[in-house]
XYZ file of C-alpha atoms in Angstrom:
374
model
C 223.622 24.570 93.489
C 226.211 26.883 94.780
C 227.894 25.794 98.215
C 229.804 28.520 100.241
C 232.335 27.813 102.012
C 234.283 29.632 104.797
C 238.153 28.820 103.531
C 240.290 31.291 106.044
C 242.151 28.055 108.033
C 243.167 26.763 105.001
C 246.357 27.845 105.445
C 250.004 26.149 103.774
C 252.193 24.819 106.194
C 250.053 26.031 109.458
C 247.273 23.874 109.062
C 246.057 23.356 113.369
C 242.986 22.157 114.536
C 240.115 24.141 112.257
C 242.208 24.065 109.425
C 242.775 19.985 109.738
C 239.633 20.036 110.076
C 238.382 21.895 107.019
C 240.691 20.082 105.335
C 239.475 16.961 105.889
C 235.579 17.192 105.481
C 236.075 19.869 102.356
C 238.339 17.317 100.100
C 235.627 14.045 100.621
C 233.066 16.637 99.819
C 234.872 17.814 96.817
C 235.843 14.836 95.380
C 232.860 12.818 96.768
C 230.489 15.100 95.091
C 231.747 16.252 91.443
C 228.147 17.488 90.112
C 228.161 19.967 93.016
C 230.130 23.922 92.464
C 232.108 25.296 95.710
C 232.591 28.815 96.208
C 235.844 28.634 98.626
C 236.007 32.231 100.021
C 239.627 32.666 101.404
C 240.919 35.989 103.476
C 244.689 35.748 102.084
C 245.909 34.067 98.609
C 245.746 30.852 98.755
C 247.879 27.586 98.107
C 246.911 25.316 94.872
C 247.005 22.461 97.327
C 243.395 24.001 98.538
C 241.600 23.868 95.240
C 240.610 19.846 95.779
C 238.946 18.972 92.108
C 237.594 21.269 89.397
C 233.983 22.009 90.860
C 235.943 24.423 93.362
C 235.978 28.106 92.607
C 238.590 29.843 94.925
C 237.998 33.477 95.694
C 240.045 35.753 97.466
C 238.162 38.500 99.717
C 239.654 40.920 101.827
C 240.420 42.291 104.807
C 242.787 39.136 106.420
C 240.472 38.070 109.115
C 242.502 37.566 112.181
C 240.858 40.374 114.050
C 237.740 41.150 115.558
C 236.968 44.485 113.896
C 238.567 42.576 110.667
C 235.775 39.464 111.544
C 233.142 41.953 111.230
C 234.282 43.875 108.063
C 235.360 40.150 106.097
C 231.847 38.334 107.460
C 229.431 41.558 107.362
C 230.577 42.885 104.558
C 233.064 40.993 102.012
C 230.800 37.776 102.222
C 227.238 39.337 101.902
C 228.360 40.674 98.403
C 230.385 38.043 97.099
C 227.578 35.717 97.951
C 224.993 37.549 95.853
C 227.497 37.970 93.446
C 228.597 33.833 93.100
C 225.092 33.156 93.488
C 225.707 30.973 96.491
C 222.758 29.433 98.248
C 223.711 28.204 101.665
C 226.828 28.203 103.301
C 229.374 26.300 105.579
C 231.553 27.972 108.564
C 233.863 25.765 110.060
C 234.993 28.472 112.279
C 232.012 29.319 114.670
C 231.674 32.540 112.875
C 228.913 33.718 109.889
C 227.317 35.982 108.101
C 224.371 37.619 110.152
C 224.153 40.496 107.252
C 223.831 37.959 104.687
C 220.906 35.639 105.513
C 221.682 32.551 104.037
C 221.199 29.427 105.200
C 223.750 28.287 106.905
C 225.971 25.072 108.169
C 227.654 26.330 111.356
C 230.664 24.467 113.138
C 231.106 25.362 116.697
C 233.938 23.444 118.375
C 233.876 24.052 121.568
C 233.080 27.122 124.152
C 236.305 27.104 125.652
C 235.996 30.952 125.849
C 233.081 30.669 127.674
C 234.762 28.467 130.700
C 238.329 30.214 130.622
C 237.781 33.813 130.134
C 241.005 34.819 131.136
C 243.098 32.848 128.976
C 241.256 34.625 125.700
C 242.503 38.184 124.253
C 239.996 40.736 125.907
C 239.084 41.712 121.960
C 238.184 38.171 120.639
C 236.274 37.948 124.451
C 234.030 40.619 123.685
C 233.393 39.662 120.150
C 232.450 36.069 121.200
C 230.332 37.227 124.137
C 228.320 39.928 121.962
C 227.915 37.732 118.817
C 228.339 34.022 119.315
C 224.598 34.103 120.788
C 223.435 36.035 117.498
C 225.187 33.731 115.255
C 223.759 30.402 116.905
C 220.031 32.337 117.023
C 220.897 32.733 113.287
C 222.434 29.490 112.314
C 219.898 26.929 110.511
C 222.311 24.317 111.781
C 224.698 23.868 114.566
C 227.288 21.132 113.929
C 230.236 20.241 117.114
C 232.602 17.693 117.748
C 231.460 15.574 120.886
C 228.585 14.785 122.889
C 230.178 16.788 125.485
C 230.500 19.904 123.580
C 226.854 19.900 122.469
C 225.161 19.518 125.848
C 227.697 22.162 126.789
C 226.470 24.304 124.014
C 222.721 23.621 124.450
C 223.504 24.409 128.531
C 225.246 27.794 127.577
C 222.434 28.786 124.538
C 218.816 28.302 124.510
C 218.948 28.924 120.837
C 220.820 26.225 119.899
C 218.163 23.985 121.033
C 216.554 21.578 118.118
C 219.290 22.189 115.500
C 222.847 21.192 117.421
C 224.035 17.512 116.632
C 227.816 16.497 116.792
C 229.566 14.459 114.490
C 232.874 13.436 115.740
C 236.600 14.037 114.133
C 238.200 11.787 112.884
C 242.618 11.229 112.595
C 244.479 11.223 109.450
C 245.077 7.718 108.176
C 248.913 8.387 109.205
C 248.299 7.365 112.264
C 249.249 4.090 112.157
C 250.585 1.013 114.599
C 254.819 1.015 113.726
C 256.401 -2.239 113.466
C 259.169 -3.014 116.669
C 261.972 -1.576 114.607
C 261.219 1.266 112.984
C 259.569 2.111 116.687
C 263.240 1.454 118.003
C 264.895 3.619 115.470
C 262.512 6.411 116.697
C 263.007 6.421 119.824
C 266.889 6.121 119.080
C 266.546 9.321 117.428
C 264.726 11.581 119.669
C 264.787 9.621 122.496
C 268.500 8.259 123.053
C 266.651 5.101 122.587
C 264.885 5.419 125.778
C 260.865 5.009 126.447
C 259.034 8.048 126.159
C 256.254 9.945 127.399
C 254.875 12.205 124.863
C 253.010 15.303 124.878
C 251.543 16.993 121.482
C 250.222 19.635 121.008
C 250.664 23.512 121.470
C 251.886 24.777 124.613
C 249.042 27.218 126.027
C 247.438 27.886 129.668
C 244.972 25.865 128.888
C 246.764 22.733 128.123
C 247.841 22.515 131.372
C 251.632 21.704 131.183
C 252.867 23.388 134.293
C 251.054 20.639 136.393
C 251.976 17.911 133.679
C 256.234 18.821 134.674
C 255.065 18.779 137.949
C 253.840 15.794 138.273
C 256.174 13.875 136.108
C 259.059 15.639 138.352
C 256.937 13.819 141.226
C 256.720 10.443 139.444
C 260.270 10.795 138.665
C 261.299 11.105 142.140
C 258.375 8.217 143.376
C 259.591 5.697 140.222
C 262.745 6.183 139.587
C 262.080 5.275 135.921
C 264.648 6.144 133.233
C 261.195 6.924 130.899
C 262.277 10.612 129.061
C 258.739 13.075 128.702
C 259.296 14.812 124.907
C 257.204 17.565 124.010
C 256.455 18.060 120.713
C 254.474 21.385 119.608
C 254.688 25.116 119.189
C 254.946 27.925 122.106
C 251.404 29.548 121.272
C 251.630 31.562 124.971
C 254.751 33.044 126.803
C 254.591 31.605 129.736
C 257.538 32.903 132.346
C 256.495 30.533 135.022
C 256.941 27.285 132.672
C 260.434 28.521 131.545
C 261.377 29.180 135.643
C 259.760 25.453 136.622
C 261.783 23.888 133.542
C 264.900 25.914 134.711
C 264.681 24.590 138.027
C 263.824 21.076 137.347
C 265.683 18.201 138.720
C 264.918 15.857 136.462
C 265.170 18.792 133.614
C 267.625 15.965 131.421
C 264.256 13.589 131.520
C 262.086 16.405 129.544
C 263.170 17.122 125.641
C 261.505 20.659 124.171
C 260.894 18.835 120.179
C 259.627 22.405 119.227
C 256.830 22.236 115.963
C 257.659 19.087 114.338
C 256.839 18.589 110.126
C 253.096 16.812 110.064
C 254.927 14.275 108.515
C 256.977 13.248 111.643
C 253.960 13.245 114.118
C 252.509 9.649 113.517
C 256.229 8.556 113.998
C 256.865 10.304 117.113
C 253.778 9.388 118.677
C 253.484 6.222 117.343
C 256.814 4.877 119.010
C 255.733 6.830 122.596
C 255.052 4.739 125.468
C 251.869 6.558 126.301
C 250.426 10.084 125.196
C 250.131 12.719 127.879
C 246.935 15.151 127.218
C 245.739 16.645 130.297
C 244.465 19.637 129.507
C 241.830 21.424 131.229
C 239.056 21.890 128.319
C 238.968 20.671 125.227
C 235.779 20.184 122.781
C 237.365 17.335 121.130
C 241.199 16.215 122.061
C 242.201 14.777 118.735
C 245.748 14.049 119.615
C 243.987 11.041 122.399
C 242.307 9.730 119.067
C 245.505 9.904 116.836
C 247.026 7.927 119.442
C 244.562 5.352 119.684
C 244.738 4.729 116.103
C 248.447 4.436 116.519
C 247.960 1.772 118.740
C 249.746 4.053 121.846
C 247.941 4.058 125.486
C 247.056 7.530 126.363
C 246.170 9.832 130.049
C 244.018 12.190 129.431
C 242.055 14.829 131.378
C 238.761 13.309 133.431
C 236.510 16.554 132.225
C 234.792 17.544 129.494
C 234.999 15.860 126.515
C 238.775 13.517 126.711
C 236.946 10.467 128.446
C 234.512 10.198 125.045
C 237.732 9.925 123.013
C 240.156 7.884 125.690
C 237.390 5.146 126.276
C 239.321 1.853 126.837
C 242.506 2.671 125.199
C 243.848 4.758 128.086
C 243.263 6.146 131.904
C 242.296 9.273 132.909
C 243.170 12.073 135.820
C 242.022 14.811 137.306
C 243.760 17.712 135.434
C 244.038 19.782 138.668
C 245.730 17.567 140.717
C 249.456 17.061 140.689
C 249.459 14.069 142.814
C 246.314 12.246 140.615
C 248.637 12.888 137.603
C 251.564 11.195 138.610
C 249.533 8.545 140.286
C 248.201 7.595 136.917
C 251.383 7.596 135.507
C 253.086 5.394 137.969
C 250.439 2.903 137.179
C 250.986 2.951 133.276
C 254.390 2.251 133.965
C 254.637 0.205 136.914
C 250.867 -2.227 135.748
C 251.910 -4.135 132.687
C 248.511 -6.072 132.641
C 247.122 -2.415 133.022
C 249.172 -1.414 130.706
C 248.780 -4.020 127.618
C 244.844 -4.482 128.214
C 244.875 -0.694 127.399
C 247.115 -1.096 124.518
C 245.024 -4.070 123.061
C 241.401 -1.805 123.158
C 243.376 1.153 120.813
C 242.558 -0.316 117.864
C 238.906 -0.748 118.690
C 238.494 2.728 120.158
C 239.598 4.507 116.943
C 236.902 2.218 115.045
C 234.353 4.880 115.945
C 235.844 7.764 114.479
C 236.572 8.296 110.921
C 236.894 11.485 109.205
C 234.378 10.034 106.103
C 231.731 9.330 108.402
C 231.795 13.310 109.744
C 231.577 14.329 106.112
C 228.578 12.311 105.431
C 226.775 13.372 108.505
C 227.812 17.206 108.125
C 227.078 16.930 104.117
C 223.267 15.354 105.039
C 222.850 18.281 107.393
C 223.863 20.959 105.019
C 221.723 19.255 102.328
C 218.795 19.309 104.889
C 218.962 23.321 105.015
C 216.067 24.855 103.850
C 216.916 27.260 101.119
């Protein structure tokens, strides 16, 4: 057997949320299943890191996919041929995208629609490509794998077609993500902190994670608290964003907030694992894996109350409505001001990030594509 594999977010030192991803479930299945051969089709050259045991065959196709008319040309036309010429007999897309030229069987991962619910915050190219062919590839899609209960009702509500073939499996964290013993939390916190508490947020810095509202309402609990707790951001600017900059600019608690910038993957579990609590309120998110690396790193989170954060927060944290400035800061007052509240959250971390494991998604996802009929 010959296993496809859609390779493009396996990508050396940029590795986000679909590459982690790939990353994760690809390596168990490598190494997890030797007597199997892997076709890994990559759109750029690729790092040795990538090829994961000696049953993978890496193959380079072009054009670089990050393009809609370059989707269509790598997908319609660079992976029909290379699949007859491999001899590859079903295939796995972890990227919501396949092959509707090539009719193989396929695996497909769909995240999450966020497209669907936030139009405005997605290119007007990659819009119309998603509108005119994400309902063609799940009608063609033997499979339909996503990442939360949320995400596949929200899937089966937005597609007929998906209907009888869309389970979930959910993420899981990188084993990283651990509890930190007292002092090497305080020497953290001494270094990017001043040795202060912290709020942290982590992740990239987009419309849709909703940080305007998160400054504004730490501003308000701020002013409500008078807490000396700091709010670090940690992640990349993926969206220029004029009105954040002027709100920052203007802040008056501006010396509480500290701009990390992308931080090395290797100084993320440290970071977050010395915060106080995690901030995620974003406004949509499939999944929310930065809730679930803090759970495992035994840190209280606040997430959003919508879509599919309260699956991952469960016990281990609160949540808020992510449109409301005053709901935000409410919740945050209590994390700080409840310390009952606060260490009955703290205790139920551990136990929430029992239920998600990254070797448990590549079982389920590798007993779906074994299902396929070929």
């Amino acid at each position: 057997m010959s296993i496809a594999i859609n390779a493009r977010f396996l990508l050396a030192n940029k590795l986000e949320g679909i590459g982690w991803y790939s990353y994760e479930i690809l390596k168990r299945w490598v190494e997890q299943h030797p007597e199997e051969e892997f076709v890994f089709f990559f759109d750029r050259p690729y790092a040795p890191q990538f090829v994961f045991g000696p049953n993978v065959r890496p193959v380079v196709l072009g054009p670089p996919a990050r393009h809609p008319i370059l989707f269509y040309l790598w997908f319609e036309w660079s992976l029909p041929a290379a699949f007859k010429k491999y001899g590859c007999d079903r295939f796995f897309s972890p990227d919501g995208f396949l092959s509707l030229r090539a009719k193989i069987p396929t695996l497909l991962v769909i995240h999450d629609i966020a497209w669907r619910h936030f139009p405005d915050l997605v290119p007007w190219a990659h819009r119309k490509h998603y509108e005119y062919f994400m309902p063609k590839f799940i009608a063609a899609a033997q499979k339909i794998a996503t990442v939360s209960d949320y995400s596949k009702q929200d899937i089966l509500a937005q597609f007929p077609a998906a209907q009888g073939k869309t389970f979930y499996s959910y993420n899981g964290c990188h084993q990283s993500y651990q509890p930190l013993e007292d002092l090497e939390q305080k020497a953290v916190r001494q270094q990017y902190a001043d040795g202060q508490d912290y709020f942290l947020y982590l992740g990239s810095i987009h419309p849709r994670k909703n940080m305007l509202r998160l400054l504004q309402a730490f501003e308000d609990f701020k002013a409500k608290s008078n807490s000396p707790i700091l709010l670090l951001v940690a992640g990349r600017l993926a969206w220029q964003n004029d009105e954040l900059k002027s709100y920052l600019d203007q802040m008056q608690y501006r010396s509480s907030v500290r701009l990390l910038g992308y931080l090395p993957q290797e100084e993320l579990p440290k970071v977050l694992g010395a915060a106080y609590a995690l901030l995620y309120l974003s406004l949509f998110e499939g999944f929310g894996l930065p809730l679930l690396e803090a759970a495992a790193a035994g840190v209280p989170s606040l997430g959003a109350n919508s879509s599919s954060m309260p699956e991952v927060v469960g016990a281990a944290g609160l949540l808020a409505d992510p449109y409301s400035v005053a709901d935000i800061s409410d919740q945050m007052q209590r994390l700080v001001q409840d310390k009952a509240l606060y260490d009955s959250l703290k205790a139920a971390t551990a136990q929430q990030a029992s239920h998600f494991s990254w070797q448990q998604a590549a079982e389920e996802l590798w007993t779906e594509l074994m299902a396929l009929k070929v």
